[in-house]
CSV table of C-alpha atoms in Angstrom, one decimal:
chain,number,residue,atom,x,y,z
M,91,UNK,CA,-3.9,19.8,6.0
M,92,UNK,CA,-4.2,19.6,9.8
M,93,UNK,CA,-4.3,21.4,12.6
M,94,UNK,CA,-3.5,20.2,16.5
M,95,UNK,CA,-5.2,22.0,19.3
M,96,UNK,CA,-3.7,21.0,22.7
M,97,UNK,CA,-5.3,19.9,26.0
M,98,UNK,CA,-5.0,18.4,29.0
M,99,UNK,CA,-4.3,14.6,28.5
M,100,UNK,CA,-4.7,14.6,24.8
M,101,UNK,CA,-5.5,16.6,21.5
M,102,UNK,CA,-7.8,16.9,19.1
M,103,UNK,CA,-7.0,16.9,15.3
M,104,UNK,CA,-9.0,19.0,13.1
M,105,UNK,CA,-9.0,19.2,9.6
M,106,UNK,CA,-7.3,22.6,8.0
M,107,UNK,CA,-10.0,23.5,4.6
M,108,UNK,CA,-7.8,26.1,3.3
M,109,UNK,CA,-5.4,23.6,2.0
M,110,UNK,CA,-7.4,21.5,0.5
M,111,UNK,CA,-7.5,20.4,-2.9
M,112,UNK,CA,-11.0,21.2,-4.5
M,113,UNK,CA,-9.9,20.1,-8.1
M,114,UNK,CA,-8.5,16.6,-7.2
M,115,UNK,CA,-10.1,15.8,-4.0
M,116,UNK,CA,-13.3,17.7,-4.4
M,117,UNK,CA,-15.3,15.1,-1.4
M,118,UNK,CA,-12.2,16.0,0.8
M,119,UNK,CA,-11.6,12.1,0.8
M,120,UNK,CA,-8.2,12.3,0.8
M,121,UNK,CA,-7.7,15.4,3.2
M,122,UNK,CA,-9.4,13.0,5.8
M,123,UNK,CA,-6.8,10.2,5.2
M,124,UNK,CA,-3.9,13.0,5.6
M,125,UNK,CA,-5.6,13.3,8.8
M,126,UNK,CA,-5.9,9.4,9.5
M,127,UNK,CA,-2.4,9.7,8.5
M,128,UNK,CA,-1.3,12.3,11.3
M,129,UNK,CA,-3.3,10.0,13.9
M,130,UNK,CA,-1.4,6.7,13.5
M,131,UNK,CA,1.9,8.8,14.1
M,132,UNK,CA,0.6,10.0,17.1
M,133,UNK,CA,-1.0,6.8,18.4
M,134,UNK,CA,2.7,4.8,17.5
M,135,UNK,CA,4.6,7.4,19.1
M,136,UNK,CA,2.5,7.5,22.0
M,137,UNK,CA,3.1,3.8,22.1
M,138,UNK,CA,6.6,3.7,22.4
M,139,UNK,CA,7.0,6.1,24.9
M,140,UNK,CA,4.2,4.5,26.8
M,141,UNK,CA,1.6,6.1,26.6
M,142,UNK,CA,-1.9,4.8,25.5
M,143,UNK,CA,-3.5,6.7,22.7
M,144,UNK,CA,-7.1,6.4,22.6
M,145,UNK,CA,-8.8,8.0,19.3
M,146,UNK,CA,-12.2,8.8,19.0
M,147,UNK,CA,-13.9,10.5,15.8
M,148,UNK,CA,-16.6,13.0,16.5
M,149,UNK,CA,-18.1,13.0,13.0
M,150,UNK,CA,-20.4,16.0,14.3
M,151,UNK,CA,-17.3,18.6,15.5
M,152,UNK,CA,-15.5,17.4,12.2
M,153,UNK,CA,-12.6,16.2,14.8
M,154,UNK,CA,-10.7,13.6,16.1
M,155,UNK,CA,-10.0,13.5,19.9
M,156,UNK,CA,-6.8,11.5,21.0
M,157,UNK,CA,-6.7,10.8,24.9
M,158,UNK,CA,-3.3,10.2,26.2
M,159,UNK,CA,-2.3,8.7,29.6
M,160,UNK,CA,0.9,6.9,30.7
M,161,UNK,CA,0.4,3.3,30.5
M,162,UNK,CA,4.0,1.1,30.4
M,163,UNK,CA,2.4,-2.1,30.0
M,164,UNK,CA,1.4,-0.6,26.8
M,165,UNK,CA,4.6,0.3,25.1
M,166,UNK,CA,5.6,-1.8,22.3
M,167,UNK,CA,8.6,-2.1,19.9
M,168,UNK,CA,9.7,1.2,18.5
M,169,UNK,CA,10.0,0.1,14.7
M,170,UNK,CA,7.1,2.5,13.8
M,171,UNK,CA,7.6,5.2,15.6
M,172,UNK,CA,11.6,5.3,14.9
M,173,UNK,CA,10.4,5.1,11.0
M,174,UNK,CA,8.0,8.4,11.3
M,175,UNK,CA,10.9,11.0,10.6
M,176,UNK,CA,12.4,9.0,7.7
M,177,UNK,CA,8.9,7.9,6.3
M,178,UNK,CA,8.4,9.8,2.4
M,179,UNK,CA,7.0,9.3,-0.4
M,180,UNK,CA,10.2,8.1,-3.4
M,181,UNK,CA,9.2,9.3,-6.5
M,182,UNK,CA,12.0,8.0,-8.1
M,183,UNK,CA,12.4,4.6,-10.1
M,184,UNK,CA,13.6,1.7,-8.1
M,185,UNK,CA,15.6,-1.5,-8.7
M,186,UNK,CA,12.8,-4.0,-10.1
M,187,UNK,CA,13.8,-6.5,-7.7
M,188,UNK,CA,10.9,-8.4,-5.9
M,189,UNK,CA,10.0,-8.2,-2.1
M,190,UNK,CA,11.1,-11.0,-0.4
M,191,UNK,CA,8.5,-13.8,1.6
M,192,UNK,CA,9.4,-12.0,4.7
M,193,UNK,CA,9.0,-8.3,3.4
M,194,UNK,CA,5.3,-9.3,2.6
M,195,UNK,CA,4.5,-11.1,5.6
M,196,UNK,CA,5.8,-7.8,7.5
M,197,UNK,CA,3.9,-5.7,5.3
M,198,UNK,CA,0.7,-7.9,5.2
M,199,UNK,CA,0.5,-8.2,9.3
M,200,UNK,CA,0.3,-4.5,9.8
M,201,UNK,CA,-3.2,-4.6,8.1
M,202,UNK,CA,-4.1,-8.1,9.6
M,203,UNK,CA,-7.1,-8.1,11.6
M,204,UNK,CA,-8.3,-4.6,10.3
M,205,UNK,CA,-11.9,-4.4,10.7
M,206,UNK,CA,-12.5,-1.4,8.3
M,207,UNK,CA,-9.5,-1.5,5.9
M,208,UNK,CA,-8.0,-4.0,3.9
M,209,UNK,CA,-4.8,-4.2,0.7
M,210,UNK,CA,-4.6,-6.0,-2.4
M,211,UNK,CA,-1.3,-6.7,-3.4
M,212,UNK,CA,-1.1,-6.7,-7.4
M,213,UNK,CA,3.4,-7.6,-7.7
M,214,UNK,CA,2.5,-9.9,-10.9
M,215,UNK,CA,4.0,-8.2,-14.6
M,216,UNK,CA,0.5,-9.0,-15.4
M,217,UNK,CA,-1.2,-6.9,-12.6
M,218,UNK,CA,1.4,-4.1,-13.3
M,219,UNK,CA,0.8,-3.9,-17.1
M,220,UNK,CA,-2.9,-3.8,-16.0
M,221,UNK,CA,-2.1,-0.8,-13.4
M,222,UNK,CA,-0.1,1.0,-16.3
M,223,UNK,CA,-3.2,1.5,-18.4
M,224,UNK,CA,-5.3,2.5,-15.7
M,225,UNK,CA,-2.7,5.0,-14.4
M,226,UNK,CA,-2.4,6.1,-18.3
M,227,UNK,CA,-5.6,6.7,-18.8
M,228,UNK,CA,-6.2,8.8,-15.3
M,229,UNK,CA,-2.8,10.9,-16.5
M,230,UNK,CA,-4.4,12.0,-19.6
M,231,UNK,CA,-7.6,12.6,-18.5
M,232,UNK,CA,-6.3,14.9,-15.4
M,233,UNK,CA,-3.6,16.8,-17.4
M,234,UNK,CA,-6.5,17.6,-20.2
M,235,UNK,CA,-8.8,19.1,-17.4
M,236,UNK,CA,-7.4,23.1,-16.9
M,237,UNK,CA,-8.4,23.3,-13.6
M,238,UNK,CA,-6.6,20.3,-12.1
M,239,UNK,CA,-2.9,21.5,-14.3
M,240,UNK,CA,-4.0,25.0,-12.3
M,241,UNK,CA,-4.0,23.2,-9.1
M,242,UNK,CA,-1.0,21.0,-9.6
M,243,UNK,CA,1.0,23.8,-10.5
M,244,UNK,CA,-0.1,25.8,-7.1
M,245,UNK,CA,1.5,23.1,-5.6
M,246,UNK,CA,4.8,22.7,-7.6
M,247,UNK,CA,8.0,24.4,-6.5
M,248,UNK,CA,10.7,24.5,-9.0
M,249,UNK,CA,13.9,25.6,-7.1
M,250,UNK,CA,15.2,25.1,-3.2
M,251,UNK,CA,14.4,29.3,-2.1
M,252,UNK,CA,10.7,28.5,-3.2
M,253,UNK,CA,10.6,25.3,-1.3
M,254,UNK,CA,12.2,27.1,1.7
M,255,UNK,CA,9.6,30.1,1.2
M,256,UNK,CA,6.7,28.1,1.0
M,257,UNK,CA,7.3,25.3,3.7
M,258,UNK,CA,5.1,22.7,1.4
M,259,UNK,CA,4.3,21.4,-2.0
M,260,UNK,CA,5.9,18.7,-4.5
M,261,UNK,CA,9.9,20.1,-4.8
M,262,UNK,CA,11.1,19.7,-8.0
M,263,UNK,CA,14.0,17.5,-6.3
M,264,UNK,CA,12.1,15.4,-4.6
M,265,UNK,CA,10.5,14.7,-8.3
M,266,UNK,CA,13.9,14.0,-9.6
M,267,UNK,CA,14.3,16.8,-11.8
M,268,UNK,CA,17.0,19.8,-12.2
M,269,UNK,CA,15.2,23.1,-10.4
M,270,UNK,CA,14.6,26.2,-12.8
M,271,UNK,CA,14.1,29.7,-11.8
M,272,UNK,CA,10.6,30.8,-11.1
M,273,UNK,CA,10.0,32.9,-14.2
M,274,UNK,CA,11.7,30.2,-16.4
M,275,UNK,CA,9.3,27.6,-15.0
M,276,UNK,CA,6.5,29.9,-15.3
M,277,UNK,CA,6.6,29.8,-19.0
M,278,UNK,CA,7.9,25.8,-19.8
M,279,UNK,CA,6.1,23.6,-17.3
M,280,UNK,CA,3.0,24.9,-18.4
M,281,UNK,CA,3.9,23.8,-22.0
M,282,UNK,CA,5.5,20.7,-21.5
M,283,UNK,CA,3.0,19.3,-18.7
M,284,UNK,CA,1.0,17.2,-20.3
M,285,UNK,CA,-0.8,13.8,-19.9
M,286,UNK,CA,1.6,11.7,-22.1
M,287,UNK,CA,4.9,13.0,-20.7
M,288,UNK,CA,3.3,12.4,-16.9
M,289,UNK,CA,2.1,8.6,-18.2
M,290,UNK,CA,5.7,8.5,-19.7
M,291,UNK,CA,7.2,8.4,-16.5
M,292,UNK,CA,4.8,7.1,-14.1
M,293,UNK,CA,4.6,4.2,-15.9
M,294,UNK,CA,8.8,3.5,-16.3
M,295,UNK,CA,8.6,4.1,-12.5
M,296,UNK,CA,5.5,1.4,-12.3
M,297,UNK,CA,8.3,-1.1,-14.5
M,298,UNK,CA,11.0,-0.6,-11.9
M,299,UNK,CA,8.6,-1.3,-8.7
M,300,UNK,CA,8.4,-4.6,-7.1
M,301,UNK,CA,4.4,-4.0,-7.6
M,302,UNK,CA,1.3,-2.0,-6.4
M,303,UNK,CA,-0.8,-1.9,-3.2
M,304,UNK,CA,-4.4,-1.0,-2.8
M,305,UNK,CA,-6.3,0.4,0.2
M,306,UNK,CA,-9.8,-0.7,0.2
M,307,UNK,CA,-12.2,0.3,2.9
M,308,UNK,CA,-15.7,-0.6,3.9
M,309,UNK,CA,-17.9,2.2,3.0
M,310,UNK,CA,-16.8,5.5,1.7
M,311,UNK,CA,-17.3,8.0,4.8
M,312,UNK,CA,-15.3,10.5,6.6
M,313,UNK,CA,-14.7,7.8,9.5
M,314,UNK,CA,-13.6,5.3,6.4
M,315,UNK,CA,-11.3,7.4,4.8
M,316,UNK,CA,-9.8,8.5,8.4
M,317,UNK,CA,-9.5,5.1,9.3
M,318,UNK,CA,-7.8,4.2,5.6
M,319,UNK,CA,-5.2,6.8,6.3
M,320,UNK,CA,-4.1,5.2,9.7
M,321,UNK,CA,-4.0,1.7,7.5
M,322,UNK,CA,-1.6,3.4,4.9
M,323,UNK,CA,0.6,5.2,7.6
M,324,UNK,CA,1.5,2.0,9.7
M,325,UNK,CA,2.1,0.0,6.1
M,326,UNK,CA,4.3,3.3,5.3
M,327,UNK,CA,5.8,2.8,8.8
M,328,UNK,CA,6.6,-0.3,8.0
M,329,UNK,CA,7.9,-0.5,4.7
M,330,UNK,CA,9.9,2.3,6.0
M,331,UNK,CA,11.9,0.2,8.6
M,332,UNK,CA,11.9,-2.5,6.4
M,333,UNK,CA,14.1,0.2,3.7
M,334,UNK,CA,11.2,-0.2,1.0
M,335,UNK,CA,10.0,2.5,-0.9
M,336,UNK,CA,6.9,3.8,-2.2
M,337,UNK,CA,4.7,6.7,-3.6
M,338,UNK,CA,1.3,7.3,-4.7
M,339,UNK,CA,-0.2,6.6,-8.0
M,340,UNK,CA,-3.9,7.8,-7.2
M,341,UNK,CA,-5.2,8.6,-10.4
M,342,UNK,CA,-7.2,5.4,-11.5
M,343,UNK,CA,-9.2,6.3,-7.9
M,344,UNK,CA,-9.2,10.4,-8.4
M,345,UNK,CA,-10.4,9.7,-11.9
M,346,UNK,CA,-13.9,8.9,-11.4
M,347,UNK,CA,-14.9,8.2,-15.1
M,348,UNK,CA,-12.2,5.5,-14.4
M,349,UNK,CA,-13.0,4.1,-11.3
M,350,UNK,CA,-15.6,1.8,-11.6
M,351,UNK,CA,-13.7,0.0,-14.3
M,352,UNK,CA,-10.8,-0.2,-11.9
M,353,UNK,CA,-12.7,-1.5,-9.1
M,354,UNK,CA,-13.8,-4.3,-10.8
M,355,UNK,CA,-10.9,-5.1,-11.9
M,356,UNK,CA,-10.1,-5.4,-8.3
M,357,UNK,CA,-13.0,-7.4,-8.0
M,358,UNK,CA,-14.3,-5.4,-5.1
M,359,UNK,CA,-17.0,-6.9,-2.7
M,360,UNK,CA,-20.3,-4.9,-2.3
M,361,UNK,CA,-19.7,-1.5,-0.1
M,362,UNK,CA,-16.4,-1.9,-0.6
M,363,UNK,CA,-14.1,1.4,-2.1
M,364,UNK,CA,-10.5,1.5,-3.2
M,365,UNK,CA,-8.9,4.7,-1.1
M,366,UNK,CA,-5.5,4.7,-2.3
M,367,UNK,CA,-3.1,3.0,-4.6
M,368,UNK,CA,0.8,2.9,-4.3
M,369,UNK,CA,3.9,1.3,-5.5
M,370,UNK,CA,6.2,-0.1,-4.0
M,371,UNK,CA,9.9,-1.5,-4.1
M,372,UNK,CA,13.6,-1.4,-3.2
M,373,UNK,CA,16.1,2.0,-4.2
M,374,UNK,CA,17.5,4.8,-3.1
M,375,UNK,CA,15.5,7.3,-0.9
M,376,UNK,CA,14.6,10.5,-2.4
M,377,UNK,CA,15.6,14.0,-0.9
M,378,UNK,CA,12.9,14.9,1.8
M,379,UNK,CA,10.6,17.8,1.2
M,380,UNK,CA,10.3,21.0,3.3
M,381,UNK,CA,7.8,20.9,5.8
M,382,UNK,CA,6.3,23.6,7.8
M,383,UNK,CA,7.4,24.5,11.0
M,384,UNK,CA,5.4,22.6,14.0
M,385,UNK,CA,4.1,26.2,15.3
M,386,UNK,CA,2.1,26.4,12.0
M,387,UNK,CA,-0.1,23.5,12.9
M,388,UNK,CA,-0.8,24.2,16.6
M,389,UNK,CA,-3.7,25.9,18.3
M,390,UNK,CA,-3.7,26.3,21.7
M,391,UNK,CA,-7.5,27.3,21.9
């Protein structure tokens, strides 16, 4: 949900409102971390190529401004920038093996020193089972409210031509399920969508992780959540070249009947938000959505 308007030593990133999500992410939070999320790939590539990418948010033009020039003293190891074309989102169950000492550490540094964002790592059964019910509860809850199945289903695309037509949304392949044809779809998703099948599978997929992650920023503006995206992309980055998986399980955080409860079970300090939960662990990579082509997302104004 982004657009990149080019200039001379730099470009801006703006945020694109007719793709947003009004059902599920009705305070655009996590638009803005999609955003934060495009940054950090520009700011690592930038890096490896040499380049020093400084970002600046200007809250009041609802924009962020990246200034590029060539700086070789700059350029560090390419780990994260190699890892942005292979970097997705496995919806698929893993292994249940645990991440080693060194997969943490790795992991852990790329939030170290973060002034604005920090992770809780929850890889105990105990803290999973505990996950489970809170991303149980936010699956029923979501799949009983019409307006967010109507939304979810904008976004679905149930065989490779609609993928291919549309450039976007959640592929029915990448979700691990056979594609239908669009009329077939039409009439059974509808029917068998619903909060306990979802919490069915999310949570055997939670079983088979190595654990969960939680983004937690301080405050809960546009600047935090752009600044929680850029967290989550370099941990992404990283797991990435370290062969780890991972995919969203937002709902105790979307859910905001559920919330609260699930920030103190965090144990959350004062001002502090959770942003975004994942899981994590080892298995095989999913097939990669379609994306758009690059022309779609570029302004020249």
């Amino acid at each position: 949900p982004w657009i990149f308007q080019i200039r001379n030593n730099g470009l801006d990133i703006l945020p694109d409102k007719t793709r947003r999500c009004p059902v599920v992410d009705p305070d655009d939070s996590h638009l803005y971390k999609s955003i934060g999320c495009a940054v950090e790939n520009v700011v690592q590539a930038c890096a490896a190529r040499g380049f020093d990418a400084k970002v600046i948010f200007e809250e009041e033009r609802d924009r962020i401004l990246v200034n590029v020039q060539k700086d070789d003293s700059k350029k560090r190891d390419t780990n994260l920038s190699d890892a942005i074309l292979r970097r997705q989102c496995a919806r698929n169950g893993y292994d249940g093996s645990s991440l080693r000492d060194d997969e943490i550490k790795a992991l852990e540094n790329t939030i170290s020193g973060n002034e604005h964002v920090r992770i809780k790592m929850l890889l105990s059964k105990e803290n999973k089972e505990r996950c489970c019910e809170f991303v149980k509860q936010g699956d029923i809850y979501q799949f009983n409210d019409k307006g967010f199945r109507s939304e979810l289903l904008s976004w679905l695309r149930f065989n490779a031509p609609q993928a291919i037509e549309k450039g976007d949304g959640l592929s029915s392949l990448c979700q691990g399920r056979p594609p239908l044809p669009g009329w077939l779809a039409n009439l059974l998703v509808p029917v068998l969508m619903t909060g306990e099948s979802q919490a069915k599978i999310d949570l055997a997929n939670i079983k088979t992780s190595a654990g969960m992650v939680v983004f937690i920023s301080e405050g809960n503006s546009k600047r935090a959540w752009v600044e929680t995206g850029r967290a989550y992309e370099r941990f992404a980055l990283q797991a990435t070249a370290l062969e780890i998986r991972h995919a969203f399980l937002n709902q105790p955080i979307e859910v905001k009947s559920i919330l609260p409860r699930f920030e103190e079970y965090l144990g959350l300090k004062k001002g502090e938000h959770a942003q975004l939960m994942i899981r994590i662990g080892h298995g095989q990579a999913s097939p990669y959505s379609v994306r758009r082509p690059i022309e779609s997302v570029l302004r020249n104004d």
